[in-house]
Coordinates of C-alpha atoms in Angstrom, one line a residue:
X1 CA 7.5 -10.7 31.6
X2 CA 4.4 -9.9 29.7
X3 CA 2.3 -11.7 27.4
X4 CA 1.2 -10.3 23.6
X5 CA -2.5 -11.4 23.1
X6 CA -4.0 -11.9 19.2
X7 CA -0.7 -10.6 17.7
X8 CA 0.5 -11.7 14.4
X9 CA 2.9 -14.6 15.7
X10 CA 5.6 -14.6 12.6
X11 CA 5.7 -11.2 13.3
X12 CA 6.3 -11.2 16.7
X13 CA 9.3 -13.8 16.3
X14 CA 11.0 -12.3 13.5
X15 CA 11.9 -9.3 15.7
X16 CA 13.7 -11.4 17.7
X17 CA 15.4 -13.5 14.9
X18 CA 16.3 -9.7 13.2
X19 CA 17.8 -9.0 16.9
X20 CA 19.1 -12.2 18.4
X21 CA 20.6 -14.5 15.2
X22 CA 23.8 -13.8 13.7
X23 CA 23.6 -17.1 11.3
X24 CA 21.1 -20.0 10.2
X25 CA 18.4 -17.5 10.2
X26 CA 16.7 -20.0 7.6
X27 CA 15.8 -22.4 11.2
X28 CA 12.8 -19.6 10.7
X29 CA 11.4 -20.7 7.7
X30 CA 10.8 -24.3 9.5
X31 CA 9.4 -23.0 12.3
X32 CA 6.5 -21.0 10.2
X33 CA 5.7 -24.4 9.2
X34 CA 4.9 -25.5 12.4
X35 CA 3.4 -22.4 13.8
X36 CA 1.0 -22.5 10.7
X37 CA 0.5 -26.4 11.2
X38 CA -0.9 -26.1 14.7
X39 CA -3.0 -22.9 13.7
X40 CA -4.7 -25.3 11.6
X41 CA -4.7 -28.4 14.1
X42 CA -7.6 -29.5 15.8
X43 CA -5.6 -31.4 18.2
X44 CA -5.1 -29.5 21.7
X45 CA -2.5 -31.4 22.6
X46 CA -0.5 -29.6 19.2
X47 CA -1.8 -25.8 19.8
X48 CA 1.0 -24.4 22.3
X49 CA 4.5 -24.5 21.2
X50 CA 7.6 -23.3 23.1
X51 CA 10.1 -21.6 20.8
X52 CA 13.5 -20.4 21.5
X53 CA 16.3 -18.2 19.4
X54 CA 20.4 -18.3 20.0
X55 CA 22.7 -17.1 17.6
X56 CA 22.8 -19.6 15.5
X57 CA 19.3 -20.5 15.1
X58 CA 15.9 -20.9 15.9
X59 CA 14.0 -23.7 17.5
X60 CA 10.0 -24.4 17.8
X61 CA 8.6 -27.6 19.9
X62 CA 5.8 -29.0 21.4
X63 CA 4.9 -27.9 24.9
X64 CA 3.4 -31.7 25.3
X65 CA 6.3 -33.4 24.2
X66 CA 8.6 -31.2 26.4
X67 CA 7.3 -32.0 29.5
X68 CA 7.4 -35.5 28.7
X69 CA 11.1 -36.8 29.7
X70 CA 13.7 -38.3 26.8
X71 CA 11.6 -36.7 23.8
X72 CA 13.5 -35.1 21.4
X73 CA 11.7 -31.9 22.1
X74 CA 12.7 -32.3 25.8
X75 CA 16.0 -32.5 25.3
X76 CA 16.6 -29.4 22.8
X77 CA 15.1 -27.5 25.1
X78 CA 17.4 -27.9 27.8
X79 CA 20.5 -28.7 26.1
X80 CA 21.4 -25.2 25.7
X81 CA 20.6 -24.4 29.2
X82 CA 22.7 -26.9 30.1
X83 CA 25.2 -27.7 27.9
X84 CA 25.9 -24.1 26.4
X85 CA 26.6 -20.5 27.6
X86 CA 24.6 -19.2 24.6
X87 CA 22.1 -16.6 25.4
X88 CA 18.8 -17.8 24.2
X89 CA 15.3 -15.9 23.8
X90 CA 12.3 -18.0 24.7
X91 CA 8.8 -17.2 24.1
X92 CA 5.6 -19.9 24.3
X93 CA 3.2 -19.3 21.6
X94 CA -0.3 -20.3 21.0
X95 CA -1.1 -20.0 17.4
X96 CA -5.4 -19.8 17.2
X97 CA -6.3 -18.6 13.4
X98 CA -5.0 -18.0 10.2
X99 CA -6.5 -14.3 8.8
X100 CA -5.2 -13.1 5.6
X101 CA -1.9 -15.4 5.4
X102 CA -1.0 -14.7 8.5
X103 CA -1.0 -16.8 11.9
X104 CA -2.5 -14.9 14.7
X105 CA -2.6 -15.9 18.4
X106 CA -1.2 -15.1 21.9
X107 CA 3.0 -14.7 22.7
X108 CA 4.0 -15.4 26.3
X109 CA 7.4 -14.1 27.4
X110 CA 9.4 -16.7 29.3
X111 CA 13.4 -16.6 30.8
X112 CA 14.8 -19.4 28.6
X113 CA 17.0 -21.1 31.7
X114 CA 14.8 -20.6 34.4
X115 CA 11.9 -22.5 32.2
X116 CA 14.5 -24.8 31.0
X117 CA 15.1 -25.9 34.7
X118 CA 11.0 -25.8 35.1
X119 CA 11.2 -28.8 32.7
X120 CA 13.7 -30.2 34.0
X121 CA 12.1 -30.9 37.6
X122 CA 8.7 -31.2 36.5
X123 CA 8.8 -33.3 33.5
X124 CA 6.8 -36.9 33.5
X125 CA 8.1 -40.0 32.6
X126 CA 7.4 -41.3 28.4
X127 CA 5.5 -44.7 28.0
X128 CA 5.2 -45.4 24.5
X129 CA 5.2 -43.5 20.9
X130 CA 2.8 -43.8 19.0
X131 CA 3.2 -43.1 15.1
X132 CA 1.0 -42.0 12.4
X133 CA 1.8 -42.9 8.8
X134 CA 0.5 -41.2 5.6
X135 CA -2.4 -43.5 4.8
X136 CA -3.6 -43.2 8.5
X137 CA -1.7 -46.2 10.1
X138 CA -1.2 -45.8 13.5
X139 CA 1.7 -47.8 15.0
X140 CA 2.5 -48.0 18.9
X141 CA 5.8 -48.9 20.0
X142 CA 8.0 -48.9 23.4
X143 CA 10.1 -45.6 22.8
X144 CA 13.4 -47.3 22.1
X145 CA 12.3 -49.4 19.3
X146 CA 9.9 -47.3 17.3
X147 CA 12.4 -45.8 15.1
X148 CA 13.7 -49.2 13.3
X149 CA 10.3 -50.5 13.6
X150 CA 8.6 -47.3 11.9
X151 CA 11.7 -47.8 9.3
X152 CA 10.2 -51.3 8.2
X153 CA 6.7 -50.3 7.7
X154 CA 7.2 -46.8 5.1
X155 CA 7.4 -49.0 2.2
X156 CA 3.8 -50.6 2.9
X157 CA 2.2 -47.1 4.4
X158 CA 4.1 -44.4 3.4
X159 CA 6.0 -41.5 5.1
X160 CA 5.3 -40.9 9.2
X161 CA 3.1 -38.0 9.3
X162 CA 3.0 -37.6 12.9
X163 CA 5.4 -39.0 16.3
X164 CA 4.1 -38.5 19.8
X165 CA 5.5 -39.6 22.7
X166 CA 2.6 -40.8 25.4
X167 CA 3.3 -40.4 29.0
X168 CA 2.6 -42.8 31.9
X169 CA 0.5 -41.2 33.8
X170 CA -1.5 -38.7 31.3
X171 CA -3.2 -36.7 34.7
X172 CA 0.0 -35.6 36.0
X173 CA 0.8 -34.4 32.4
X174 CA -2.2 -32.5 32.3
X175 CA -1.6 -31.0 35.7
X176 CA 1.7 -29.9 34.4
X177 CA 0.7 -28.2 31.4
X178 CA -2.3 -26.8 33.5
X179 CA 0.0 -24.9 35.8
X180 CA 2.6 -23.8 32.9
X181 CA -1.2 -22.2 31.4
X182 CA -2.3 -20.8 34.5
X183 CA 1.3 -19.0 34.8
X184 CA 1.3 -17.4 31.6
X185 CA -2.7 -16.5 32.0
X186 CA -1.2 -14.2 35.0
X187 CA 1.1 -12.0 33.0
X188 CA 0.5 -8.3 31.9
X189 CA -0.6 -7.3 28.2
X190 CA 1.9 -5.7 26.8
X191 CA 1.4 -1.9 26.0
X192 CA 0.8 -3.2 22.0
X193 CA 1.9 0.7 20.6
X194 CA 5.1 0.7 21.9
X195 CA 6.3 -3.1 20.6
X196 CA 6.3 -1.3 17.3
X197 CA 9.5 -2.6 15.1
X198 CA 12.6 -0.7 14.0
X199 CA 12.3 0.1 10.3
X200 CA 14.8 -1.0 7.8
X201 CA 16.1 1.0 5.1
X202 CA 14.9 -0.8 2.5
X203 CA 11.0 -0.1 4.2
X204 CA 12.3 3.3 4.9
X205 CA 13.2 4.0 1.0
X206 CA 9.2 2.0 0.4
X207 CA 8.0 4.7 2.5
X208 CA 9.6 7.8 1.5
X209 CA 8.8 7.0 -2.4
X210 CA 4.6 6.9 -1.2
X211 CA 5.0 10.2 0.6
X212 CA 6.8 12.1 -2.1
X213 CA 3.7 10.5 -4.8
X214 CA 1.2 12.1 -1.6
X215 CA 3.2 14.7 0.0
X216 CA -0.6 16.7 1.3
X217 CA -1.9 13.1 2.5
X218 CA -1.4 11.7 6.4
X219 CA 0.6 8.1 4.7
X220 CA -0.7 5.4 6.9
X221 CA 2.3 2.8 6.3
X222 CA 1.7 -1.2 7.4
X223 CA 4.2 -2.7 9.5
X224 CA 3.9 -6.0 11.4
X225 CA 0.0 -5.7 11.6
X226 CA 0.7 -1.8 12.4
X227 CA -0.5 1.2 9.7
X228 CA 2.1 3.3 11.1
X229 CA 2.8 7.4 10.7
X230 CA 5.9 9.2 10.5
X231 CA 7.7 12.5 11.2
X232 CA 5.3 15.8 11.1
X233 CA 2.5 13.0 9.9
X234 CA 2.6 11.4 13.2
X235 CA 2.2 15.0 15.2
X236 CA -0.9 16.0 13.7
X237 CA -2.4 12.0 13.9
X238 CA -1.5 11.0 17.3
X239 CA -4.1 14.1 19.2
X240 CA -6.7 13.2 16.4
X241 CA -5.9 9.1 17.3
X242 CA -5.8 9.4 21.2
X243 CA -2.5 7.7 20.8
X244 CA 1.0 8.3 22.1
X245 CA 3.6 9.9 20.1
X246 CA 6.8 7.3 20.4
X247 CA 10.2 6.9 18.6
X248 CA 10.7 4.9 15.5
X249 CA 14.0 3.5 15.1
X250 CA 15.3 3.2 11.5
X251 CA 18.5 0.8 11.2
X252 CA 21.7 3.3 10.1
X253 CA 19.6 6.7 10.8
X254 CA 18.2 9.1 13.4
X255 CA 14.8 8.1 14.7
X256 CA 11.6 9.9 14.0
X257 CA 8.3 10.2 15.6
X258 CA 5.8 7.7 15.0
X259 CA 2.4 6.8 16.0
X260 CA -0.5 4.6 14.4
X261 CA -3.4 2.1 14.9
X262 CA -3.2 -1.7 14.1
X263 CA -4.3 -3.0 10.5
X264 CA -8.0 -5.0 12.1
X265 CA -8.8 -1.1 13.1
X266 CA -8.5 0.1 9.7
X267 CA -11.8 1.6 9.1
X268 CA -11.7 3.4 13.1
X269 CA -8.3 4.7 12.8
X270 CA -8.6 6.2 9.0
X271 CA -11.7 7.8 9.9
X272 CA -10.3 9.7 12.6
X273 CA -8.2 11.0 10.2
X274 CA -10.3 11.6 7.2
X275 CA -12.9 13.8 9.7
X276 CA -10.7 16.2 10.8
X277 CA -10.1 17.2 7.3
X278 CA -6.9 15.6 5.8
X279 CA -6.4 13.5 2.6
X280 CA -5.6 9.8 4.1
X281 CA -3.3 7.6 2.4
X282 CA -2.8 3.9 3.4
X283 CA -0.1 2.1 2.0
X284 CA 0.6 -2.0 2.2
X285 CA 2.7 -4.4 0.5
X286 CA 3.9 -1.6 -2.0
X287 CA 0.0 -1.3 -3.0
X288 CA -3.0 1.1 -2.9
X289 CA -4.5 0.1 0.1
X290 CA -6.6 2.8 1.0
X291 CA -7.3 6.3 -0.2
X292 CA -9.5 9.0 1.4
X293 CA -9.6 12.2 0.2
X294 CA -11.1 15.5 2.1
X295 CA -12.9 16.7 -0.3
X296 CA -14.8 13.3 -0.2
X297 CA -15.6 14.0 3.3
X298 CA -18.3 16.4 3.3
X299 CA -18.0 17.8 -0.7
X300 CA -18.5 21.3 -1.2
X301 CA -21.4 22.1 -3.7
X302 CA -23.0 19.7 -3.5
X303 CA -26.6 19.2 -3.3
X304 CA -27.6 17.1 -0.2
X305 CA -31.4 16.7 1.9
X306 CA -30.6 17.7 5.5
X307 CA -34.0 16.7 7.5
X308 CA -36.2 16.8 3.9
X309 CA -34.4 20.2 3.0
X310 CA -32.9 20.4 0.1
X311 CA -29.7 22.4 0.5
X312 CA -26.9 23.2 -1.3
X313 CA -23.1 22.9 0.6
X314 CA -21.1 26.0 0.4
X315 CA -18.2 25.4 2.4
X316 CA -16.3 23.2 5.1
X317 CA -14.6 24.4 8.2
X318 CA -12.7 21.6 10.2
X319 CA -11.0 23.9 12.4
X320 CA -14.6 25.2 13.4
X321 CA -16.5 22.3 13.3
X322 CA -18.6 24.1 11.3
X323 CA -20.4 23.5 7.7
X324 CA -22.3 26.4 6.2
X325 CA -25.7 25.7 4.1
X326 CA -27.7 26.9 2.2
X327 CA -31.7 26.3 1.6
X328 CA -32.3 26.4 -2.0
X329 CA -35.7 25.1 -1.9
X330 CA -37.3 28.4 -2.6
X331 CA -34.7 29.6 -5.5
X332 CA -35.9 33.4 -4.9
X333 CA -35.4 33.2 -1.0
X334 CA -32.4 30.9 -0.3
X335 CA -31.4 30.8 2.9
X336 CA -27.9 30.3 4.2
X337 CA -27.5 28.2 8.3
X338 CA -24.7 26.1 9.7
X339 CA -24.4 22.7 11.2
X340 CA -21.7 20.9 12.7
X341 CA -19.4 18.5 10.6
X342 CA -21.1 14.8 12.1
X343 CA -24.4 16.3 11.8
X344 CA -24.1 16.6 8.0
X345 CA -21.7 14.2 7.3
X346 CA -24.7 11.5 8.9
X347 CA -26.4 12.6 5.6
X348 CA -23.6 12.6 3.3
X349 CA -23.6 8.6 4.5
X350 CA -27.1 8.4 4.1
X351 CA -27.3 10.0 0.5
X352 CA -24.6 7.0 -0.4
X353 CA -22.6 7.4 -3.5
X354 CA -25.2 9.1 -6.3
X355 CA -24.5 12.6 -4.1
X356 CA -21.6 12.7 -5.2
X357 CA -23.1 13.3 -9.0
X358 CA -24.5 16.4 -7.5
X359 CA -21.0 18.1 -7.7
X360 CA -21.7 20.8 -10.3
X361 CA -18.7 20.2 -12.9
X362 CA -16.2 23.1 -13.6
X363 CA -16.7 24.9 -16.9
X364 CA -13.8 24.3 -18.9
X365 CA -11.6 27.2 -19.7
X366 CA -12.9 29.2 -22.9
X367 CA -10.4 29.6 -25.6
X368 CA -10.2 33.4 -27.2
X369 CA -10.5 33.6 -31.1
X370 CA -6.7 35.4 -31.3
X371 CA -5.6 31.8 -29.5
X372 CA -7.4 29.6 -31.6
X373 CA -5.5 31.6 -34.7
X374 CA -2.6 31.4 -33.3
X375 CA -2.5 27.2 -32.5
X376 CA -3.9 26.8 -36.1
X377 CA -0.6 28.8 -37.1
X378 CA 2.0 26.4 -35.3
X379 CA 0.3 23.5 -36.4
X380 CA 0.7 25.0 -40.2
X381 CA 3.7 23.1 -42.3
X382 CA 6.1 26.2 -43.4
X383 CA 5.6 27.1 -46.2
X384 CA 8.4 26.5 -49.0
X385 CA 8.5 28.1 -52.4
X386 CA 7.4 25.7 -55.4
X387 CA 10.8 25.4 -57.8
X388 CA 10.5 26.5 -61.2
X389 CA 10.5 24.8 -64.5
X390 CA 13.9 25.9 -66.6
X391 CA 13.3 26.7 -70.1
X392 CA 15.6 25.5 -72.7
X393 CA 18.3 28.1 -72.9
X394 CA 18.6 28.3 -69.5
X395 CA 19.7 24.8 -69.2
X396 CA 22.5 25.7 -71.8
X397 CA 25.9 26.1 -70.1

C-alpha cells in the first residue's frame, strides 16, 4: 500500500474508474461533487472521505459517518464486503485545495475488505442526527425519527442541506479516526513518475497532430497533472530531466517510451530543456501552452553587455557549452573570447526583452531588373487585336 501526496484527486480516481467499472460510470460525476465540496469545507469532520469502485459503480462517503454504526455511509461500505463477491478498489482521500479547477490533496491506498471488517469491529455507537436546512435551521432528532420529522419542516425551511449522524461518545470517535490517520500517515509515497496513465487513442491522435505542426520541438504533452514526452522526445529529455525513461501504454497499440515532469514544475522542467538547445513545445487542453524556441535562448547576433562590455554574439555551441564573443567596443580592434552558456545566458536575463531588438534584421532578397521585367510581363492582359470597322460593300452579300 502506498499513499499519493498533493496529487490531483479526480485524476487519481478516474484511473481506477477507466480500469475497474464496466457500467454506471456516471456514479463519478456525483462523487466530484463531493470531493470538490469537502475541498472547500471548513468543517474537519467533512475533509476525509473513503471512496470505493466495483463494476458497476462508484461510491464516495464520509470517514466520520462510517465509523459511526447504522449510518448510511456505514452500511455501503460494508455491504459489498459482506453481502457481495464483487471486487472493489478502495482508496481514502483527503481533498485540501482547489488550484486551477482542479481538487488537489493526498490518496491513501487501502484493501477494500480488510478496511471493511476495520469498520466493522471498530465502529461507535450513533446518538442523534442532527439536520441542517437551507435557511440555516438546525433540527436534532433521535436517528429513527429524523427522516419523517425533517419531511414536515421543508415547506417552512427549505431543502436539508446537510445530515450528520452524532455519536455517543464523541472521544472514542475521535480516537478511532486518530488511529485510521496515523495508519495511513505510515505508508510509502508512491514513486509519482511511474503512476503515469495509459493514453487513449483519442489523446494519442491530440498528440500526434502537435508533433507533426512541431516536428524539431521536444512536445511537452499534459496528462493528469503530468507534461509528458514521447518516443525519440523522451530519450533525449529524460538525461537532460534527471528522470527515468518508463513505458507508456496507449489502449489498442504498442507502448512507447515516455518520460516528463509534473505541470506545478513547468518553468524547472522546460528550462532544462530549452538550455540544452532544443525548441520546447508544451501542449494542454488542445492549446498553446507554452513555446520556447532555441534561438530565444542565447540569440545569435545579438548585441548584449557582458560585465560593462559591449559585445556582439557570434555563435552558440550546446554540445560544448560554449558561446563565442566578440568585443566590439573598439570597432577597429574587436576582439573575439568565449564563455560558457549560464554565464551569458545570466545576462541575456538581465538585458530582459529590449535585447532582443538588437537582432540585426536580414536584408531582404534583391530583385534583378530582367525579373522585375519579367513579373510586369505575366501580370500584362494579352493582348487581342482591335476588330475592324466594315465598309459598306463589304457588308454586301
Amino acid at each position: 500500500m502506498k499513499k499519493y501526496t498533493d496529487v490531483d484527486i479526480v485524476a487519481e480516481l478516474q484511473k481506477l474508474v477507466d480500469s475497474h467499472v464496466d457500467s454506471y460510470k456516471e456514479d463519478f460525476d456525483i462523487d466530484k461533487r463531493i470531493i470538490r465540496r469537502a475541498a472547500e469545507s471548513r468543517n474537519p469532520e467533512g475533509k476525509t472521505l473513503m471512496w470505493f469502485c466495483r463494476p458497476h459503480g462508484t461510491h464516495c462517503l464520509n470517514e466520520n459517518q462510517v465509523f459511526i454504526q447504522g449510518t448510511r455511509d456505514h452500511n455501503t461500505f460494508r455491504f459489498y464486503a459482506e453481502q457481495t463477491y464483487d471486487e472493489c478498489v478502495a482508496r481514502v482521500i483527503v481533498p485540501k485545495a482547489v488550484k486551477r479547477g482542479k481538487v488537489f490533496g493526498d490518496v491513501f491506498e487501502i484493501n477494500y475488505r480488510e478496511q471493511a471488517a476495520n469498520v466493522a469491529q471498530n465502529s461507535v455507537a450513533p446518538d442523534h442526527d442532527r439536520l441542517t436546512f437551507a435557511d440555516g435551521f438546525v433540527l436534532e432528532a433521535p436517528c429513527r425519527s429524523s427522516f419523517d420529522a425533517a419531511m414536515a419542516l421543508i415547506g417552512e425551511h427549505g431543502g436539508v442541506k446537510t445530515h450528520q449522524t452524532l455519536p455517543k461518545d464523541a472521544d472514542a470517535l475521535v480516537e478511532v479516526l486518530s488511529k485510521q490517520k496515523s495508519r495511513r500517515d505510515r505508508l510509502p509515497e508512491a514513486d509519482r513518475t511511474e503512476a503515469l496513465s495509459p493514453l487513449s487513442i483519442s489523446e494519442l491522435r491530440k498528440y500526434e497532430a502537435v508533433k507533426k505542426a512541431h516536428p524539431d520541438a521536444l512536445v511537452c504533452f499534459a496528462q493528469n497533472g503530468y507534461f509528458e514526452l514521447y518516443g525519440k522526445d523522451a530519450e533525449k529529455a529524460a538525461p537532460l530531466l534527471g528522470t527515468k525513461l518508463l513505458e507508456k501504454k496507449v489502449r489498442g497499440k504498442p507502448s512507447m517510451p515516455v518520460t516528463g515532469f509534473r505541470e506545478s514544475a513547468w518553468v524547472a522542467g522546460s528550462h532544462k530543456l530549452w538550455k540544452s538547445g532544443a525548441d520546447v513545445f508544451l501542449s494542454k487542453d488542445g492549446e498553446t501552452f507554452k513555446e520556447l524556441k532555441a534561438a530565444d535562448y542565447i540569440p545569435v547576433g545579438a548585441t548584449l553587455n557582458v560585465d560593462g562590455i559591449k559585445c556582439r554574439i557570434d555563435a552558440v555551441d550546446f554540445a560544448a557549452d560554449e558561446v563565442r564573443l566578440t568585443n566590439i567596443e573598439d570597432k577597429n580592434r574587436p576582439i573575439r573570447f568565449s564563455e560558457s552558456i549560464q554565464y551569458v545566458r545570466s545576462y541575456v536575463e538581465d538585458a530582459g526583452t529590449a535585447f532582443y531588438d538588437t537582432i540585426p534584421k536580414k536584408p531582404a532578397a534583391r530583385e534583378s531588373i530582367r525579373d522585375k521585367l519579367k513579373s510586369a510581363q505575366k501580370a500584362q492582359p494579352p493582348h487581342t487585336p482591335k476588330p475592324q470597322k466594315l465598309k459598306g460593300k463589304d457588308m454586301e452579300l
